[in-house]
Coordinates of C-alpha atoms in Angstrom, one line a residue:
X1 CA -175.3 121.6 29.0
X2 CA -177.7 120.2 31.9
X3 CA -180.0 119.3 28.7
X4 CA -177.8 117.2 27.0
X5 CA -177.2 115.3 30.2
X6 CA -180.6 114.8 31.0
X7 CA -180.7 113.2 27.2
X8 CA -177.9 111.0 27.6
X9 CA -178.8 110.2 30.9
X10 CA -182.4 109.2 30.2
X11 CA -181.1 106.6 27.1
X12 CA -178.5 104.7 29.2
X13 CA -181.4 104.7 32.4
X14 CA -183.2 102.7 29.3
X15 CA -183.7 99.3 30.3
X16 CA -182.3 96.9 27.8
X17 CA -185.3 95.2 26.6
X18 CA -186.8 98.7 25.3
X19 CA -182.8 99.4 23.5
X20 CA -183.8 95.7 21.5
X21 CA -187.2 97.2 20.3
X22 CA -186.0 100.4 19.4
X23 CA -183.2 99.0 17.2
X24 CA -185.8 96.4 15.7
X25 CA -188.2 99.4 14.7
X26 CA -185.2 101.5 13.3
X27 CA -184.5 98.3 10.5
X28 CA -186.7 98.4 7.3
X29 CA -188.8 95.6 6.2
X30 CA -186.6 93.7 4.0
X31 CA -184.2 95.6 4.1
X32 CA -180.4 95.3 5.6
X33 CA -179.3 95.6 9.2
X34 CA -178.1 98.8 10.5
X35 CA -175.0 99.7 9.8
X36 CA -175.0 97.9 6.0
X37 CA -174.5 100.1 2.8
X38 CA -177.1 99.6 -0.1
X39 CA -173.9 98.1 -2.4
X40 CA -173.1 95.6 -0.1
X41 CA -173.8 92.1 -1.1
X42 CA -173.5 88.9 0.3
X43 CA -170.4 86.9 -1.0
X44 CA -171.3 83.9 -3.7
X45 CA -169.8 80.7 -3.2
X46 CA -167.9 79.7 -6.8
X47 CA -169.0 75.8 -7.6
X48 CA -166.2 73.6 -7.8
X49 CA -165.8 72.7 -11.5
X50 CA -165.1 69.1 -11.9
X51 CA -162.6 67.9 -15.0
X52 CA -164.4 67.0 -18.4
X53 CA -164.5 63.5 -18.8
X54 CA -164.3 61.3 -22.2
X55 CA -167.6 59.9 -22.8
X56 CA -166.3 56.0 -23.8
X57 CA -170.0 55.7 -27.3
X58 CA -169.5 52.0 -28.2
X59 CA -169.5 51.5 -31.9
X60 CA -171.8 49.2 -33.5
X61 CA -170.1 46.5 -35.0
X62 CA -172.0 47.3 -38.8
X63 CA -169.9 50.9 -38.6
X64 CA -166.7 49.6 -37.6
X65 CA -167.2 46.8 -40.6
X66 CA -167.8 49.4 -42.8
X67 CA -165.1 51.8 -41.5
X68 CA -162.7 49.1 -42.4
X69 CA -163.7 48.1 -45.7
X70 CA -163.3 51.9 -46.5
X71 CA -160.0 51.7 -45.3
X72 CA -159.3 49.3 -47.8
X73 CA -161.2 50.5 -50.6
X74 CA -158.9 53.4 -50.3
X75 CA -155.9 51.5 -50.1
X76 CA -156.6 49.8 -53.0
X77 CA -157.7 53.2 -54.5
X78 CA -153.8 54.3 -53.7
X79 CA -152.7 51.4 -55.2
X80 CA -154.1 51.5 -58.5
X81 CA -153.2 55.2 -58.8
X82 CA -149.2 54.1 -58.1
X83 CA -149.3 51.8 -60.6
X84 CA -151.2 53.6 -63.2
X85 CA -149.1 56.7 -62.6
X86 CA -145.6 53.9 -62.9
X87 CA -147.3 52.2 -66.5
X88 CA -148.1 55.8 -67.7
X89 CA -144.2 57.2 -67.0
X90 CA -143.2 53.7 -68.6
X91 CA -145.4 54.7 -71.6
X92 CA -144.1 58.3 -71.7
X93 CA -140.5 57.0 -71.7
X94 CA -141.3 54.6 -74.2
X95 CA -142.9 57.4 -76.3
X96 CA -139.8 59.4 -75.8
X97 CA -137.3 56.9 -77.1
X98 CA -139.2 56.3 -80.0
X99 CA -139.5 60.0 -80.5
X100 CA -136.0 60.1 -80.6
X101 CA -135.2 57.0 -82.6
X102 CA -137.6 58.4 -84.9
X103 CA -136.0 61.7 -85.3
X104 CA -132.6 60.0 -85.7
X105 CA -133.8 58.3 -88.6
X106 CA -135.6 61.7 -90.1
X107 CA -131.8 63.0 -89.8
X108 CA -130.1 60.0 -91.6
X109 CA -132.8 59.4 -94.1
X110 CA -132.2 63.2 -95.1
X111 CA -128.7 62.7 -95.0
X112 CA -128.7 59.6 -97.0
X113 CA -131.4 61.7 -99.7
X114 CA -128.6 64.2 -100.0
X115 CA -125.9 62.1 -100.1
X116 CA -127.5 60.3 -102.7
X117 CA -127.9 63.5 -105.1
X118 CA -123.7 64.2 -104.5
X119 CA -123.0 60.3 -105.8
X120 CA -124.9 61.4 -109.0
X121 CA -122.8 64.2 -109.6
X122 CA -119.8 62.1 -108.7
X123 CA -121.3 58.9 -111.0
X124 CA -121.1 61.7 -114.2
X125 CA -118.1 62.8 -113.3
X126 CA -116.4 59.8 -113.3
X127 CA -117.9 58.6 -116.4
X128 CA -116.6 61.5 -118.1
X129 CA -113.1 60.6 -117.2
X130 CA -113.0 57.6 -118.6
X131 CA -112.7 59.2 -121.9
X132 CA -110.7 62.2 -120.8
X133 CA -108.6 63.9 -123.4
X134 CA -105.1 63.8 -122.6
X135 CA -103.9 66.8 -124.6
X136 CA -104.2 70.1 -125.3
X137 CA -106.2 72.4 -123.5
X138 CA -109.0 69.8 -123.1
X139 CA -106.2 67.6 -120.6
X140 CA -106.2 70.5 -118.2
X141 CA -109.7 70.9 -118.4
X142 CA -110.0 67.6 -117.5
X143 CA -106.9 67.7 -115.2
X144 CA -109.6 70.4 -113.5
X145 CA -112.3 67.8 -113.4
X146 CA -110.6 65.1 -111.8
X147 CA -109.0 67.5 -109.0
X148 CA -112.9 68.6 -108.4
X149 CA -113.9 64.8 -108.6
X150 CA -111.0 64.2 -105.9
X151 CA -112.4 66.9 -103.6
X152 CA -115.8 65.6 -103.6
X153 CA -114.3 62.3 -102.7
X154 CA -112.5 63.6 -100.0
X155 CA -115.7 65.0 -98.7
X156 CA -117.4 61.9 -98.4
X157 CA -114.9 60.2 -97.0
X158 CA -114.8 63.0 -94.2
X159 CA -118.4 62.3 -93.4
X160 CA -117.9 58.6 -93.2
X161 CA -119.6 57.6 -97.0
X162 CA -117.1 54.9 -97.6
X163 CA -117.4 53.0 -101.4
X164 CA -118.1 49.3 -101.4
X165 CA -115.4 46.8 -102.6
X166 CA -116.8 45.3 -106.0
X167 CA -114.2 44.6 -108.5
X168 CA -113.3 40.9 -108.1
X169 CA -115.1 40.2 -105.0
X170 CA -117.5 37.4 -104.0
X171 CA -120.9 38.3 -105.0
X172 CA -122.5 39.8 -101.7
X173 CA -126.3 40.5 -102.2
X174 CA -126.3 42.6 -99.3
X175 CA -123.8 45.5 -100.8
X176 CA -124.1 44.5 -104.4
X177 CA -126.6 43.9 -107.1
X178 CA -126.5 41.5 -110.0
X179 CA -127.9 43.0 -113.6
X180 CA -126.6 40.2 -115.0
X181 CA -125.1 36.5 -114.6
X182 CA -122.5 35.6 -117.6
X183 CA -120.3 33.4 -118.2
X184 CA -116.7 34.2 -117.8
X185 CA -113.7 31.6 -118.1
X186 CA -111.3 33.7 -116.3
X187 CA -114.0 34.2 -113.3
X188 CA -115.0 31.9 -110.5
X189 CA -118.8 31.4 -110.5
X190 CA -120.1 34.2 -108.3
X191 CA -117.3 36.5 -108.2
X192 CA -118.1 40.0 -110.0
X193 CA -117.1 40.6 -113.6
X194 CA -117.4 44.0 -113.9
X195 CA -118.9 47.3 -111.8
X196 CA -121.3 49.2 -113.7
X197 CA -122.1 51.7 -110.6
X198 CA -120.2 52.2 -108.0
X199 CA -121.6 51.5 -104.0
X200 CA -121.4 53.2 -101.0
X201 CA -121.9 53.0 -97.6
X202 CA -122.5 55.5 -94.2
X203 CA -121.2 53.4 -91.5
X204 CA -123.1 50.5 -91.5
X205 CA -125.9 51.2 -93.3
X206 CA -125.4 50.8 -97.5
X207 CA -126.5 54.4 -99.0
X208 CA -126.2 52.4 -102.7
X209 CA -125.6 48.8 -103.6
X210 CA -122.7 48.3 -106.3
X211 CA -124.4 47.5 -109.9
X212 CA -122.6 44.5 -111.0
X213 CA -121.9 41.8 -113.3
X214 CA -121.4 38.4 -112.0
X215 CA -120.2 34.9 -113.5
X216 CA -121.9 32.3 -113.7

């Protein structure tokens, strides 16, 4: 115990310019005061970041010319395209409607060709009547004929074939065609002697022009 207070004794007798050069020997060269850990470090002041600013790059006045002329070389570009795209829907409609119109008149042409074949059937039949027997079992087999003529007719009619007034009528080259131009004293000139074939029509259009005789 007397030891230890000799010790403590003799350091605080030191004077206080020997306590300085102690402490400066203890610190390493380089190194950190004592009393520092190794891990320590020295705090880094952060640099104050400044906002981005918008560098203002004038354009040369060549570029900006040709920035607008491509501007409106594009427009026009548009343009053309809108208006080729309207001419070629205009075409396609077009196209369409003839299409149509064209398969229309495929149908009646077709009809018309069938139509005509029937009238042939119905020209013979008629002929034949005209010199029908009257008795005997002949007149009912002509009785037969005519209510198979009369059917047909019906048919027709049904389907809207419609015959063409001839007999006695004015001379109409758009329904009727002349074989012949007589003289006949108890016919006006141009009205029709006689019918050879009979004409029809389907609505408006004539399927067959009446054969005729006309007077003169």
């Amino acid at each position: 115990m007397t030891k230890r207070k000799d010790e403590q004794k003799s350091h605080t007798d030191m004077p206080v310019g020997k306590v300085q050069e102690a402490y400066n020997a203890a610190e390493p060269e380089g190194g950190k005061p004592i009393g520092t850990t190794m891990d320590e470090k020295p705090a880094e002041e952060t640099p104050a970041v400044e906002p981005a600013q918008a560098e203002v790059v004038p354009l040369p006045v060549e570029e900006y010319a040709a920035m607008l002329k491509e501007r409106d070389d594009l427009k026009d570009q548009v343009r053309n395209y809108q208006e080729g795209w309207t001419r070629e829907r205009a075409d396609f409609q077009n196209y369409k409607r003839r299409i149509e119109r064209d398969q229309a008149s495929l149908r009646d042409n077709l009809t018309v060709d069938i139509l005509k074949k029937y009238l042939a059937v119905l020209d013979d039949m008629e002929r034949a009547l005209k010199v029908r027997p009257t008795s005997g079992e002949a007149g009912a087999w002509a009785e037969g004929i005519e209510l198979i003529r009369n059917k047909l007719v019906n048919i027709l009619e049904v389907n809207g074939v419609q015959r063409i007034p001839a007999e006695s009528e004015t001379f109409d080259p758009l329904r009727h065609e002349a074989l012949t131009h007589e003289d006949s004293p108890n016919h006006t000139s141009g009205q029709i002697i006689e019918v050879l074939q009979q004409g029809y029509t389907l609505g408006d259009r004539v399927i067959r022009p009446a054969l005729v005789r006309v007077a003169r």
